[in-house]
Short mmCIF file of N, CA and C in Angstrom, two decimals:
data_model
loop_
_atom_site.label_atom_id
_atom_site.label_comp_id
_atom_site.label_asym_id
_atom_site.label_seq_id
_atom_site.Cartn_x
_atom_site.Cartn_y
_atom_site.Cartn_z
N UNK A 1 4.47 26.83 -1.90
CA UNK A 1 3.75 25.58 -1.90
C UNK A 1 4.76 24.44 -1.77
N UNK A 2 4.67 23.54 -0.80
CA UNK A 2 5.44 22.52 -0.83
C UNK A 2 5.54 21.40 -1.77
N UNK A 3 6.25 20.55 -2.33
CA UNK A 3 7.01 19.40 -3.58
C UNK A 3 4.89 18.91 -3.02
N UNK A 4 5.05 18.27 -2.39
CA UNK A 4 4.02 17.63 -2.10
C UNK A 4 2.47 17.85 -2.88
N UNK A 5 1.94 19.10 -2.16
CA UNK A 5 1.39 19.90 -2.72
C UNK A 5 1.27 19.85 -4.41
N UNK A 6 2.07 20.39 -4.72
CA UNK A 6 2.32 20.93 -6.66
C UNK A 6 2.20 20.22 -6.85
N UNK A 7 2.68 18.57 -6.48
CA UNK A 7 2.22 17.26 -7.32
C UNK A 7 0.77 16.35 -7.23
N UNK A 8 0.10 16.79 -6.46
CA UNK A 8 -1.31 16.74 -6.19
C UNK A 8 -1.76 17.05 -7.25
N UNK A 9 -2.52 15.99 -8.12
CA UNK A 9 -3.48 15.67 -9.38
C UNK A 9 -2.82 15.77 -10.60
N UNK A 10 -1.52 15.45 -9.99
CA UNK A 10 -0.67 14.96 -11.71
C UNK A 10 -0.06 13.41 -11.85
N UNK A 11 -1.13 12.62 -10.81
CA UNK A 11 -0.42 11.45 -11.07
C UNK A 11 -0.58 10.72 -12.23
N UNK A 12 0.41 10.10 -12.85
CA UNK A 12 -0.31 9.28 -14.24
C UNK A 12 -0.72 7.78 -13.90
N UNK A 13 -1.62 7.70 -14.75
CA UNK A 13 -2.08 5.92 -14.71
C UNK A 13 -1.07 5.70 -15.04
N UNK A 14 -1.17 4.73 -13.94
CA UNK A 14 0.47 3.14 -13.93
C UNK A 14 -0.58 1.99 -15.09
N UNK A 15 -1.31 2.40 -15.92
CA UNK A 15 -1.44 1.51 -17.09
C UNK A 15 -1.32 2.12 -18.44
N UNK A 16 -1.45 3.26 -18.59
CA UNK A 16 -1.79 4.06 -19.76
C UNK A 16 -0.54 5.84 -19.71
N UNK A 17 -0.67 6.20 -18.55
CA UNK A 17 0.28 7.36 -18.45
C UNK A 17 -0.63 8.56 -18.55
N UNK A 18 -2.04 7.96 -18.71
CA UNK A 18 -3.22 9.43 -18.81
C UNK A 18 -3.07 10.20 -17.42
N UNK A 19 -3.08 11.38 -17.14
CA UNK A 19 -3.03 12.28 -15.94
C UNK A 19 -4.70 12.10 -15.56
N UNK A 20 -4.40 12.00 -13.73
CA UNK A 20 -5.36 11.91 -12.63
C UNK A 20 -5.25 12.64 -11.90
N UNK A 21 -6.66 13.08 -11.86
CA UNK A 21 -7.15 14.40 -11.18
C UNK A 21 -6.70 14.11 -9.72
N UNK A 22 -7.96 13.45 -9.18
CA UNK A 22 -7.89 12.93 -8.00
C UNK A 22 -8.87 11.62 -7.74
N UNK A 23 -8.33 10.69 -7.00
CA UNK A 23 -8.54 9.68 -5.98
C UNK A 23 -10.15 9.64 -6.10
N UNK A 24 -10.87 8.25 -7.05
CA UNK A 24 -12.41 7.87 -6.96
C UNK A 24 -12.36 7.74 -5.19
N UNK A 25 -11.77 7.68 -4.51
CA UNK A 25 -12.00 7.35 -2.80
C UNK A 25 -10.64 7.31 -2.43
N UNK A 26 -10.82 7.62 -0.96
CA UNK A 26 -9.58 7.43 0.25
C UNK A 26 -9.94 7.14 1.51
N UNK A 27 -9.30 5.88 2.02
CA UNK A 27 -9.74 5.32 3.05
C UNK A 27 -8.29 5.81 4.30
N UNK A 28 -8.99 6.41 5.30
CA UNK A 28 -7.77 6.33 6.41
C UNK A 28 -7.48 4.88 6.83
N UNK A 29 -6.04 4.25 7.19
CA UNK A 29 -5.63 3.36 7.50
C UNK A 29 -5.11 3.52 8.79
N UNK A 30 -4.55 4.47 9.12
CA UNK A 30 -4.22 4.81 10.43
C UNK A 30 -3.90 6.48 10.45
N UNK A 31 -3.20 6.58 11.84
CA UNK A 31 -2.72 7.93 12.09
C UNK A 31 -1.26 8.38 11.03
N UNK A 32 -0.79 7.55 10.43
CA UNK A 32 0.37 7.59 9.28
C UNK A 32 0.15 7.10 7.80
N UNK A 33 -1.04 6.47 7.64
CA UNK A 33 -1.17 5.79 6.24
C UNK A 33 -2.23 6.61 5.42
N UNK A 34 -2.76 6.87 4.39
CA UNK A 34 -4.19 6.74 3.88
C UNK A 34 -4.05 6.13 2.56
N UNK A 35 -5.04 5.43 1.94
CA UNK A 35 -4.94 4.68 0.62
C UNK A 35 -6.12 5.36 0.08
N UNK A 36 -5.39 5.53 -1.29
CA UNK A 36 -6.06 6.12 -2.32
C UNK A 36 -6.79 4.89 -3.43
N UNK A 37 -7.88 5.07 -3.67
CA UNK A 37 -7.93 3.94 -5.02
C UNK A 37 -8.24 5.48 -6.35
N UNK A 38 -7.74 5.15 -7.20
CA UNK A 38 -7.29 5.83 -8.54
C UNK A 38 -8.32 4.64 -9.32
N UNK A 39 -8.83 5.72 -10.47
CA UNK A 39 -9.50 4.95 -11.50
C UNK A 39 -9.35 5.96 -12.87
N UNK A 40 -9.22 5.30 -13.95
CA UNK A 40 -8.74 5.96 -15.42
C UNK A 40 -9.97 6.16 -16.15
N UNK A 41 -10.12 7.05 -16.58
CA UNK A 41 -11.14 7.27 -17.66
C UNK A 41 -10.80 6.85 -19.08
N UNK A 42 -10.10 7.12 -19.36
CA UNK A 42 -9.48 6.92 -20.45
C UNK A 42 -8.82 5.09 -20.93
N UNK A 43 -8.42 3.99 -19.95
CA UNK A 43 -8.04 2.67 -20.28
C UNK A 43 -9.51 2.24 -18.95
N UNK A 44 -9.48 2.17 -18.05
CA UNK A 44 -10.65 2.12 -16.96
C UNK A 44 -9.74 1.41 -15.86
N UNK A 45 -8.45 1.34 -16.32
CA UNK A 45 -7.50 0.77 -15.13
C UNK A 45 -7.82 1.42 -13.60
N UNK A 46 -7.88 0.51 -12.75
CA UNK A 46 -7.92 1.12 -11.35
C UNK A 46 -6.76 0.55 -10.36
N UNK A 47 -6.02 0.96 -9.72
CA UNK A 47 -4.95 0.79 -8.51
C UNK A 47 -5.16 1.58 -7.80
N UNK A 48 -4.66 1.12 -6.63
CA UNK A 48 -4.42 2.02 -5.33
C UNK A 48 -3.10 2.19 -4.79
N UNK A 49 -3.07 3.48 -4.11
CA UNK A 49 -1.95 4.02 -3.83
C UNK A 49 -1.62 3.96 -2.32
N UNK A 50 -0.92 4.25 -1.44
CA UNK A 50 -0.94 4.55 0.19
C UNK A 50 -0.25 6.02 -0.11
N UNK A 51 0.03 7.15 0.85
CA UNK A 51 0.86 7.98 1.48
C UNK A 51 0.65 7.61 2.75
N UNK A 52 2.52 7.66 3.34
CA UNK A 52 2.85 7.95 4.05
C UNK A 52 3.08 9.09 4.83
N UNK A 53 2.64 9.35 6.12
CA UNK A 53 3.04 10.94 6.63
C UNK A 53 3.73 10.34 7.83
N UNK A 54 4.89 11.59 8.16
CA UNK A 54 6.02 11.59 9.29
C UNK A 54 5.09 11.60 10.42
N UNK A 55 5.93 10.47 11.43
CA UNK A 55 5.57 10.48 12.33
C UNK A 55 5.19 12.35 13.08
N UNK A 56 4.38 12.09 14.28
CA UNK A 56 4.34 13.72 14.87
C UNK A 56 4.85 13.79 15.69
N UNK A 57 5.36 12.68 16.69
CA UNK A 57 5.57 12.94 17.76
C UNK A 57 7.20 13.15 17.93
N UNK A 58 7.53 14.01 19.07
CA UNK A 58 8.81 14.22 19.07
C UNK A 58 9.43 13.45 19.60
N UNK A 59 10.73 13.23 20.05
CA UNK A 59 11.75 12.46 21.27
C UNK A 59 11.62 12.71 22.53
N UNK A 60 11.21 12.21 22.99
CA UNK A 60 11.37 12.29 24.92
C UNK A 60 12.95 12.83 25.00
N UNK A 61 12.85 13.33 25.97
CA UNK A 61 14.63 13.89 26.76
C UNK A 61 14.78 12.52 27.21
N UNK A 62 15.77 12.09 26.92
CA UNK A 62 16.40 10.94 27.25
C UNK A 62 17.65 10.94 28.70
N UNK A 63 17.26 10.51 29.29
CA UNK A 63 18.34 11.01 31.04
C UNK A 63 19.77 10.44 30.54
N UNK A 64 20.82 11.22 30.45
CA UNK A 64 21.93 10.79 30.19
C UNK A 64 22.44 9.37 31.57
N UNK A 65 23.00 8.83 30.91
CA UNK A 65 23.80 7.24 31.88
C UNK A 65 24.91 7.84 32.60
N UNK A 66 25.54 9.18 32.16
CA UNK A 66 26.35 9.63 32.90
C UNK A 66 26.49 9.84 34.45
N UNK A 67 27.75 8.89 35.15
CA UNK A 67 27.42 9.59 36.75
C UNK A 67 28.45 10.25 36.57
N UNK A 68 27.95 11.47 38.05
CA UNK A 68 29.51 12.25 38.18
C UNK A 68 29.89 11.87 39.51
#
């Protein structure tokens, strides 16, 4: 299982430190973003989060400047 993964639903409230399951909602932002909004049961604090994911695309072959 990847770092990523295993840490999925152990985030703590950034007000209290109570552990969160998962995300009251997640909105896609684009092809690299999504935002999470987090809500506490326990203080009723709510924030939101983003992840980032790596770009997908690879490098073009780039034509070397070299003449011979």
């Amino acid at each position: 299982m990847s770092a990523n993964l295993s840490t999925f639903g152990k985030l703590p409230c950034a007000q209290c430190g109570a552990r969160l399951i998962a995300p009251v909602w997640s909105e896609y932002v684009d092809e690299r973003r999504v935002r999470h909004l987090w809500s506490c049961d326990d203080c009723q604090y709510q924030f939101e989060t983003v992840v980032f994911f790596c770009s997908t695309e690879t490098p073009g072959i780039v034509p070397s400047s070299l003449v011979a």
